mmCIF file with all atom_site columns, C-alpha atoms in Angstrom:
data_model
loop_
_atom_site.group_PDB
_atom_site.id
_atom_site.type_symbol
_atom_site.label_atom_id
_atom_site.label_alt_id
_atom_site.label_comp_id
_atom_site.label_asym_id
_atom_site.label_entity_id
_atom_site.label_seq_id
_atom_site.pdbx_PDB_ins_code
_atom_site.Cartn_x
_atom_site.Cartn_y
_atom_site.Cartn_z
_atom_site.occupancy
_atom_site.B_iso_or_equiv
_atom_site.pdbx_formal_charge
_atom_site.auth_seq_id
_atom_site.auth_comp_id
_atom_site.auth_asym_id
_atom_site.auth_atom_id
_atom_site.pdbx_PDB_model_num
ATOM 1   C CA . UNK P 1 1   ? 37.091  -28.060 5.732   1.00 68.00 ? 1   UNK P CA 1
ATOM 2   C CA . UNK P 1 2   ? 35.120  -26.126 8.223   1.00 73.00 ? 2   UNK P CA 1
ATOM 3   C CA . UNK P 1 3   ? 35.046  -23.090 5.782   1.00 73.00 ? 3   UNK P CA 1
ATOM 4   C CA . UNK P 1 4   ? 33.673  -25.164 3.364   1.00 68.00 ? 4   UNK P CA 1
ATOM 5   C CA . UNK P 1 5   ? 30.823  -26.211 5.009   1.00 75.00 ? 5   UNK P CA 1
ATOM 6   C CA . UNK P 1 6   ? 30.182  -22.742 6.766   1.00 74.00 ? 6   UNK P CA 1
ATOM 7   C CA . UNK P 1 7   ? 30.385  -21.752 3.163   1.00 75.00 ? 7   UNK P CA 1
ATOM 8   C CA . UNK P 1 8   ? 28.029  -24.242 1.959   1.00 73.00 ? 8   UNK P CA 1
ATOM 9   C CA . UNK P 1 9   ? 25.734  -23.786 5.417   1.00 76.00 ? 9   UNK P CA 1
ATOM 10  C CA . UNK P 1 10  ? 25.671  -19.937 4.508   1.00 73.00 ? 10  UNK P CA 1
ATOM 11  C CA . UNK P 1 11  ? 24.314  -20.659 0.801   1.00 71.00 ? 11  UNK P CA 1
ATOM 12  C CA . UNK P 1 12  ? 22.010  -23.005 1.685   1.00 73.00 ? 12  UNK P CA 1
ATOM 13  C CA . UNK P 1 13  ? 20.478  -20.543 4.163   1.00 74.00 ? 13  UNK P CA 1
ATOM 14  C CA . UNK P 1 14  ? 20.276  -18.020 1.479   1.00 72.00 ? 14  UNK P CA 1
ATOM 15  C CA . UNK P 1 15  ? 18.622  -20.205 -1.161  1.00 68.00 ? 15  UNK P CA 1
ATOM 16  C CA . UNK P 1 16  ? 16.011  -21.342 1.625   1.00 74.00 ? 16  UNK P CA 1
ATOM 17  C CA . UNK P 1 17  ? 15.196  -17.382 2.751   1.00 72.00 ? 17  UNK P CA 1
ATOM 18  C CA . UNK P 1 18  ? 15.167  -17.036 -1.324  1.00 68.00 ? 18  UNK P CA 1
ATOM 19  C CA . UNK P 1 19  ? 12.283  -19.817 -1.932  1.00 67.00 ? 19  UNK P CA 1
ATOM 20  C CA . UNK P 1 20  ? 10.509  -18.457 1.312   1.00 66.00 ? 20  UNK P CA 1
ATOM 21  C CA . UNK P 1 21  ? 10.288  -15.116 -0.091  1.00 62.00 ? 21  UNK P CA 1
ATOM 22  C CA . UNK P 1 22  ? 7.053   -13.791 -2.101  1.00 57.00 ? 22  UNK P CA 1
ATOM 23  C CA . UNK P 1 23  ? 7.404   -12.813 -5.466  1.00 55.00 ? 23  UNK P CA 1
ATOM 24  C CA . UNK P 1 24  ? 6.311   -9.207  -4.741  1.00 54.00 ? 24  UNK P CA 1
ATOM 25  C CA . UNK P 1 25  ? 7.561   -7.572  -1.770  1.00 53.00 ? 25  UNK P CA 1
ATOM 26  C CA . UNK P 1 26  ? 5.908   -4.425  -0.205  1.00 52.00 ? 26  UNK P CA 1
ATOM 27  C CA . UNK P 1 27  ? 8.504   -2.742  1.770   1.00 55.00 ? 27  UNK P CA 1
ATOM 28  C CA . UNK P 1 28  ? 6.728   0.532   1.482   1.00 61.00 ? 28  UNK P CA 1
ATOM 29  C CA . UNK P 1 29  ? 2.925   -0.838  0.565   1.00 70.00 ? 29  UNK P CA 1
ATOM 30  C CA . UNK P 1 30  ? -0.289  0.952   0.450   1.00 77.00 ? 30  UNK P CA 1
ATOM 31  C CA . UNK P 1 31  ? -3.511  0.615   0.377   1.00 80.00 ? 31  UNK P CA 1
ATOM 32  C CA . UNK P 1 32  ? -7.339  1.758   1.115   1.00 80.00 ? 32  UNK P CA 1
ATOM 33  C CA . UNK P 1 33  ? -10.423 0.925   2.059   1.00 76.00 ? 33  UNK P CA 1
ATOM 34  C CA . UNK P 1 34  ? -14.036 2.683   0.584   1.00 76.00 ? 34  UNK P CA 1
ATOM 35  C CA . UNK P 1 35  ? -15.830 3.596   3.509   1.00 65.00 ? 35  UNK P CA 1
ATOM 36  C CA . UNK P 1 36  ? -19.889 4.323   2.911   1.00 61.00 ? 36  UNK P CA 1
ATOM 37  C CA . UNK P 1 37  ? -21.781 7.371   3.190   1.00 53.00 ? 37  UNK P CA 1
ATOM 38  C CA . UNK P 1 38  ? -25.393 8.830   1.768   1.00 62.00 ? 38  UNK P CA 1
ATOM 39  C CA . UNK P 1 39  ? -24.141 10.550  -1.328  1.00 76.00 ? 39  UNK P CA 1
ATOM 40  C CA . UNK P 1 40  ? -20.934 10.348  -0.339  1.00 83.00 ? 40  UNK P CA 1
ATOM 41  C CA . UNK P 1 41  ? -17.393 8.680   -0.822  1.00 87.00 ? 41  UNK P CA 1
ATOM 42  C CA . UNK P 1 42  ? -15.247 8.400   2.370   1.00 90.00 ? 42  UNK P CA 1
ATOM 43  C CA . UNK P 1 43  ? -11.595 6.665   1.544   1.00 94.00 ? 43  UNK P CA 1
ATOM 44  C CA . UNK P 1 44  ? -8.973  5.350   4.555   1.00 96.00 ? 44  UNK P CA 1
ATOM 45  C CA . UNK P 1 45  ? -5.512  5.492   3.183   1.00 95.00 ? 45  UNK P CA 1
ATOM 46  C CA . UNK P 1 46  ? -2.866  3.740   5.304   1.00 94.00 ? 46  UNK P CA 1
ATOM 47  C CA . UNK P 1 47  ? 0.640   2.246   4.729   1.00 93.00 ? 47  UNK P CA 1
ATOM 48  C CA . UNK P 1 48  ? 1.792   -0.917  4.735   1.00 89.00 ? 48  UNK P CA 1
ATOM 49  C CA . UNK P 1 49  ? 2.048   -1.427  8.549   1.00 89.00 ? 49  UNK P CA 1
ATOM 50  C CA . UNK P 1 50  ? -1.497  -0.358  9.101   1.00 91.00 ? 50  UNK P CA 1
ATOM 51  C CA . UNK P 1 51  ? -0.651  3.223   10.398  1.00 93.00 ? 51  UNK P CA 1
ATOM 52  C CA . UNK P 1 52  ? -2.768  6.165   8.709   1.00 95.00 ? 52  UNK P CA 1
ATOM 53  C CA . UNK P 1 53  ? -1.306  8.162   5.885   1.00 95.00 ? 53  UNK P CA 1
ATOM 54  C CA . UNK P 1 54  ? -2.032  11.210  7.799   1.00 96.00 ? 54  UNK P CA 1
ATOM 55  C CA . UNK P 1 55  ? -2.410  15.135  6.069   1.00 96.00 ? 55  UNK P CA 1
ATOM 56  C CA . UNK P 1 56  ? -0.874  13.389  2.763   1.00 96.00 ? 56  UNK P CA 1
ATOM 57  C CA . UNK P 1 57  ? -2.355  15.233  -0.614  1.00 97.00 ? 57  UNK P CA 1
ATOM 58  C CA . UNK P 1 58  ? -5.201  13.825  -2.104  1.00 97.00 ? 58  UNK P CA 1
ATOM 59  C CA . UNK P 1 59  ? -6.070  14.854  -5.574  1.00 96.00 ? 59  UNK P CA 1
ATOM 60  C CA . UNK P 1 60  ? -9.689  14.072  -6.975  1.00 96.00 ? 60  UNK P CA 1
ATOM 61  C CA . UNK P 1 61  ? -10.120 12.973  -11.042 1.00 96.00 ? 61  UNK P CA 1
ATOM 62  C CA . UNK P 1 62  ? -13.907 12.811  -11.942 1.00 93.00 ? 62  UNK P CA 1
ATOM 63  C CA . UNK P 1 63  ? -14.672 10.571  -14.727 1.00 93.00 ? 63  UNK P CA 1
ATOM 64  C CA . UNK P 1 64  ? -15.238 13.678  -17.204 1.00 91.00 ? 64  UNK P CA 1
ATOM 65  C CA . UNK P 1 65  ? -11.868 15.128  -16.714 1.00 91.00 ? 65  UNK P CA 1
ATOM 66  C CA . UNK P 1 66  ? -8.629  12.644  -16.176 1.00 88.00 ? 66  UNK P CA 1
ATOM 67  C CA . UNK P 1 67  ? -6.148  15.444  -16.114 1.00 91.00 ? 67  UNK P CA 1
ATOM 68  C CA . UNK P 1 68  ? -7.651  18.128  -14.040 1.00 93.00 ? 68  UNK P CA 1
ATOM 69  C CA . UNK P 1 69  ? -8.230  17.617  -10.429 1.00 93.00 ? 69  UNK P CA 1
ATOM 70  C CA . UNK P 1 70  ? -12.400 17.803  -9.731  1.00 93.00 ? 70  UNK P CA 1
ATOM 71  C CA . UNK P 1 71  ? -10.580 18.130  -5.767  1.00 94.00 ? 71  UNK P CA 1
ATOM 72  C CA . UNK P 1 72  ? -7.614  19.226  -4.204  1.00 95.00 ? 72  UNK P CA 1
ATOM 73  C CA . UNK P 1 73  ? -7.171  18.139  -0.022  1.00 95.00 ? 73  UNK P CA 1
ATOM 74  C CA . UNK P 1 74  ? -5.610  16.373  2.589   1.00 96.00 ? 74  UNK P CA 1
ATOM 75  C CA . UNK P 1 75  ? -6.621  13.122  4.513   1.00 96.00 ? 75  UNK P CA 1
ATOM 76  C CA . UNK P 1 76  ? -7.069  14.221  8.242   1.00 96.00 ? 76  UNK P CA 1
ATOM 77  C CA . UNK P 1 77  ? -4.943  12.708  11.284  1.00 97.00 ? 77  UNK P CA 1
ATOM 78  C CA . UNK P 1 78  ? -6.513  9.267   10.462  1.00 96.00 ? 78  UNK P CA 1
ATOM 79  C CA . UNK P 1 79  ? -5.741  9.009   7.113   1.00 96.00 ? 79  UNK P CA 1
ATOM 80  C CA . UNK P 1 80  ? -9.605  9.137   5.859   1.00 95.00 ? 80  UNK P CA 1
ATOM 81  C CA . UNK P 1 81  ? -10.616 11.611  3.109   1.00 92.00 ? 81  UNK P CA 1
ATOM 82  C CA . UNK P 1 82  ? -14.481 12.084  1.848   1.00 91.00 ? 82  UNK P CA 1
ATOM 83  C CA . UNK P 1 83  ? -15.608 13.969  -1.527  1.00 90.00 ? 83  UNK P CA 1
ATOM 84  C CA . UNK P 1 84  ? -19.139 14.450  -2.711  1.00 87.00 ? 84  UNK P CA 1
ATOM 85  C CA . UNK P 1 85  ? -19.139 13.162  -6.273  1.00 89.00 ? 85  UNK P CA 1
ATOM 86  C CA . UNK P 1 86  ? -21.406 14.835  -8.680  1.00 86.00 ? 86  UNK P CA 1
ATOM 87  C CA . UNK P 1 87  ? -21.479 12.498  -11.433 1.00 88.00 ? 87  UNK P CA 1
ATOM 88  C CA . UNK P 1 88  ? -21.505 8.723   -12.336 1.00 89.00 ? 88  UNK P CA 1
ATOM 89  C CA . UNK P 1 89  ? -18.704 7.113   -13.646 1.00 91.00 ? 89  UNK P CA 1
ATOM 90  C CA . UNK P 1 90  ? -15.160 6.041   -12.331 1.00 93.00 ? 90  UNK P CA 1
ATOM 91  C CA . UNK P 1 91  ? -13.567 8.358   -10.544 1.00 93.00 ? 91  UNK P CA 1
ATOM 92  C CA . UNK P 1 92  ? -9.947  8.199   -9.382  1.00 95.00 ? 92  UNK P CA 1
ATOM 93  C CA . UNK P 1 93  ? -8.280  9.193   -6.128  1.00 95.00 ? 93  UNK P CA 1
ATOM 94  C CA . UNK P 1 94  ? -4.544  9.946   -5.563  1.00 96.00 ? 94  UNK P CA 1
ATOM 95  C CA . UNK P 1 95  ? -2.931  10.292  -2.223  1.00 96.00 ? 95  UNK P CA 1
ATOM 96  C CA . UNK P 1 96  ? 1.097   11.000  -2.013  1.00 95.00 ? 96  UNK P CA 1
ATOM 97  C CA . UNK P 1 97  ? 2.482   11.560  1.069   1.00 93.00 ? 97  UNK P CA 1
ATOM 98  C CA . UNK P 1 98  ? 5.080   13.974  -0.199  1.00 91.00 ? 98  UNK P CA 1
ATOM 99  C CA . UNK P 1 99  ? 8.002   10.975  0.959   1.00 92.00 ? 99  UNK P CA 1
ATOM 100 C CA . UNK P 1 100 ? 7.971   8.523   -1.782  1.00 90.00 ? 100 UNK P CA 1
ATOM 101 C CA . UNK P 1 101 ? 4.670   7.141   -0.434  1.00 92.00 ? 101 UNK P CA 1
ATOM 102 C CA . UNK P 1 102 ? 1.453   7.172   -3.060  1.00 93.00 ? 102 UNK P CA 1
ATOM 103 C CA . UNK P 1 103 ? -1.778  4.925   -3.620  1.00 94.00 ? 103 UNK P CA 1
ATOM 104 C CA . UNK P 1 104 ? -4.323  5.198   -6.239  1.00 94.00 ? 104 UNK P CA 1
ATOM 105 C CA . UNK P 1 105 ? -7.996  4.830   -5.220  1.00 94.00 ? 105 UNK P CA 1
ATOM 106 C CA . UNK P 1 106 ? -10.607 4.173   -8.041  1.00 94.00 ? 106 UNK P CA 1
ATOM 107 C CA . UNK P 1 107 ? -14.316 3.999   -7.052  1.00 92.00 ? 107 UNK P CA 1
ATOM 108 C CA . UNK P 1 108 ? -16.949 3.178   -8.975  1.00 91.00 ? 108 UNK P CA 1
ATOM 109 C CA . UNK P 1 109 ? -19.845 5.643   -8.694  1.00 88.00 ? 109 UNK P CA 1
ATOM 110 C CA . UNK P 1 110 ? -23.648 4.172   -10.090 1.00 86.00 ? 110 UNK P CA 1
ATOM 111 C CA . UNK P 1 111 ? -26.698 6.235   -9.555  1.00 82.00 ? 111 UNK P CA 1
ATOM 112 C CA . UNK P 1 112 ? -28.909 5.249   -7.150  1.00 68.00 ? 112 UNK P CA 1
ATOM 113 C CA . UNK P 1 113 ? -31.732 2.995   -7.713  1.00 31.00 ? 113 UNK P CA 1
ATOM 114 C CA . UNK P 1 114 ? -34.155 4.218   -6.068  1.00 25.00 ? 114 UNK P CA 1
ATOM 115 C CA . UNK P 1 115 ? -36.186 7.595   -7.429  1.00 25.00 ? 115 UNK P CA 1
ATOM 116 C CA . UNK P 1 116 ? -34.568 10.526  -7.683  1.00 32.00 ? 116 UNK P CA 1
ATOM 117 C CA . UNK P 1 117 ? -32.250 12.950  -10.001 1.00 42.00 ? 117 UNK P CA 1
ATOM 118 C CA . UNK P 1 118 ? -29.207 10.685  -11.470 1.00 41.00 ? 118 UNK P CA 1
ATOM 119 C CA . UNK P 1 119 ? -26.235 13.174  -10.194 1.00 42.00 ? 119 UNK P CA 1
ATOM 120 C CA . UNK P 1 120 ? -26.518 11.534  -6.459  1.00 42.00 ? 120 UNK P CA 1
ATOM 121 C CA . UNK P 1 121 ? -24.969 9.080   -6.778  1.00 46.00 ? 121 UNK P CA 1
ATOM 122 C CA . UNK P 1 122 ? -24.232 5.799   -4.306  1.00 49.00 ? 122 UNK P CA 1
ATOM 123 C CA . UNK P 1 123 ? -21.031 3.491   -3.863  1.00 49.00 ? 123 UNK P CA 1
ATOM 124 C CA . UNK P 1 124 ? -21.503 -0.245  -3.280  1.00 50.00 ? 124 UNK P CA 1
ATOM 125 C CA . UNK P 1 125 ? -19.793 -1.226  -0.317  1.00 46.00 ? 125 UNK P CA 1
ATOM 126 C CA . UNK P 1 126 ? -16.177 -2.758  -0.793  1.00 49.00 ? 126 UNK P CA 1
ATOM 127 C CA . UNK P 1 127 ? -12.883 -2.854  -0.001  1.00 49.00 ? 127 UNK P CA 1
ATOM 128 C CA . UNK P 1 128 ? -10.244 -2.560  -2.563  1.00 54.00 ? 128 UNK P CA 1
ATOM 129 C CA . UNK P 1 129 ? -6.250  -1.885  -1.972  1.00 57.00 ? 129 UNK P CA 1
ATOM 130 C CA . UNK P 1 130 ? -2.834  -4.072  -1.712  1.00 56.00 ? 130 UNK P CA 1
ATOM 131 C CA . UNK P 1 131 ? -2.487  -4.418  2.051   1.00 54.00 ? 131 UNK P CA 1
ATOM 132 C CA . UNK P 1 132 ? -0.257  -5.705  4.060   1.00 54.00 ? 132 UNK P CA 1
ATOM 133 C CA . UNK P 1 133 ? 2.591   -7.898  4.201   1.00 58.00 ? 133 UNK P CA 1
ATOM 134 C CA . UNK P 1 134 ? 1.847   -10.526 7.100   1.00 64.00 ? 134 UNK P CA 1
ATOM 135 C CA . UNK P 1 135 ? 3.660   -9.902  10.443  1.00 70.00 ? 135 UNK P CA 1
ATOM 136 C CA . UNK P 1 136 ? 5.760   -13.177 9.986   1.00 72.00 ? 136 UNK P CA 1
ATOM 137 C CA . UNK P 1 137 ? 7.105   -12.444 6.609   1.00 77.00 ? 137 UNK P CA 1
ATOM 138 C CA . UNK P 1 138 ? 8.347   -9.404  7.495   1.00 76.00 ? 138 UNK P CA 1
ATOM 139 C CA . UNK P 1 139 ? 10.277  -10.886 10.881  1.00 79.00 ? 139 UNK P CA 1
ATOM 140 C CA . UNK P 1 140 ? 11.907  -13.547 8.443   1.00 82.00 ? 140 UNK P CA 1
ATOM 141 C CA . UNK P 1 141 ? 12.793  -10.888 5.910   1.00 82.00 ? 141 UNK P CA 1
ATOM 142 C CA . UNK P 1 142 ? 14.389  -9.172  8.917   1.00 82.00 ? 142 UNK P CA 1
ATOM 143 C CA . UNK P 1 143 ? 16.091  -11.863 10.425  1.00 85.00 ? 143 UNK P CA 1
ATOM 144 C CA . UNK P 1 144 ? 17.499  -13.009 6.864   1.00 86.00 ? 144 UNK P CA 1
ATOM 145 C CA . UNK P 1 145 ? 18.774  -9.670  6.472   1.00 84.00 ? 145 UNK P CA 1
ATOM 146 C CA . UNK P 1 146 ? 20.598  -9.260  9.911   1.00 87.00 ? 146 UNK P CA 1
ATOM 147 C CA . UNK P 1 147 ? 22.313  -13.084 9.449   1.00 85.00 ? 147 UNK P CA 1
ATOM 148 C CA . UNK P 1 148 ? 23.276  -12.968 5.809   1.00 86.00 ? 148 UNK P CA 1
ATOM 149 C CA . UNK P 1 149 ? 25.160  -9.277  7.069   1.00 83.00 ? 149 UNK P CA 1
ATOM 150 C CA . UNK P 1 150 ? 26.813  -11.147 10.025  1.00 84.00 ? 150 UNK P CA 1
ATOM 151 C CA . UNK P 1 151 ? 27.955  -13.868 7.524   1.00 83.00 ? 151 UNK P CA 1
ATOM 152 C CA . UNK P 1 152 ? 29.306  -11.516 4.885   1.00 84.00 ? 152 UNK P CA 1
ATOM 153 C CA . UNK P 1 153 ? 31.524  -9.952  8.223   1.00 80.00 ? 153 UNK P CA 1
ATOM 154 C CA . UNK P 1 154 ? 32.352  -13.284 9.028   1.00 83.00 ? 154 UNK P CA 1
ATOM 155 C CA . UNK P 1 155 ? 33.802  -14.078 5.675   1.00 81.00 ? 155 UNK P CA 1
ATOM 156 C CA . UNK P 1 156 ? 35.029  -10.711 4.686   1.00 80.00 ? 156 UNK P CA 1
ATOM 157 C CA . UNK P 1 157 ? 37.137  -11.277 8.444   1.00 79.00 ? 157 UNK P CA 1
ATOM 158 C CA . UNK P 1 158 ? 38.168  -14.786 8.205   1.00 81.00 ? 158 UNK P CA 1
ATOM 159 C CA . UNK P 1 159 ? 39.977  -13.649 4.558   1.00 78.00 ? 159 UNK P CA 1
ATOM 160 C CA . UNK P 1 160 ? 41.696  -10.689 5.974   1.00 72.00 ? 160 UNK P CA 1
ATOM 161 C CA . UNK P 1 161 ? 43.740  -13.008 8.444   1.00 63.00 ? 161 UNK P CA 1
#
């Protein structure tokens, strides 16, 4: 009988971390933020946990060629990265890490509005990316992990006997 309901008491703790789980889970999330500049684009990339993505590739795609890079660089040791763009248009940053870790920047470059030639362009202020996964999700997620392996050692024992 006691089985049973440690059984039972097992699964329902399982089903419970289940439904308390998002839909999407980041375990290795991204993301970035557009930092302002006069005629300039200035990008943070970070992971998931807030710590830069620091000297990971960045690759530059103006909006007149997808395929070729306008830029090849690095972010520096705190995970920012700034290019000069020399047209309007979307263009389209990529950052890998070299680990399995990427995000994808796109910023939206308009010409400015005030008088002037059209190739200096501006960038609204914004901030775009994924984020984070909240502090408390991710000590649940833990502590869901470390139980349901104590519970498959407790079963995986008691059957051996």
């Amino acid at each position: 009988m006691k089985e049973v309901i440690l059984f039972f008491g097992g699964l329902a703790l399982m089903l419970i971390t289940a439904l308390g789980m998002p839909a999407q889970v980041d375990a290795h999330g991204t993301g970035h933020r557009v930092l302002n500049g006069e005629h300039l684009v200035a990008l943070e990339f970070y992971y998931s946990d807030q710590t830069p993505m620091r000297y990971a590739e960045a690759l530059v795609f103006s909006p007149n060629d997808a395929e070729v890079e306008h830029q090849y660089a690095r972010t520096d040791q705190h995970g920012k990265f700034v290019f000069c763009p020399d047209a309007t248009g979307q263009w389209v940053v990529k950052v890998s890490d070299g680990m399995g870790h990427a995000e994808q920047a796109t910023v939206m470059v308009k010409p400015e509005k005030a008088s002037g030639p059209t190739t200096a362009p501006s960038v609204p202020a914004s901030f775009t990316g994924q984020g984070s996964m909240a502090t408390w999700i991710k000590a649940v997620a833990g502590l869901s992990l470390i139980l349901n392996a104590c519970f498959v050692f407790y079963f995986v024992k008691r059957r051996t006997k």
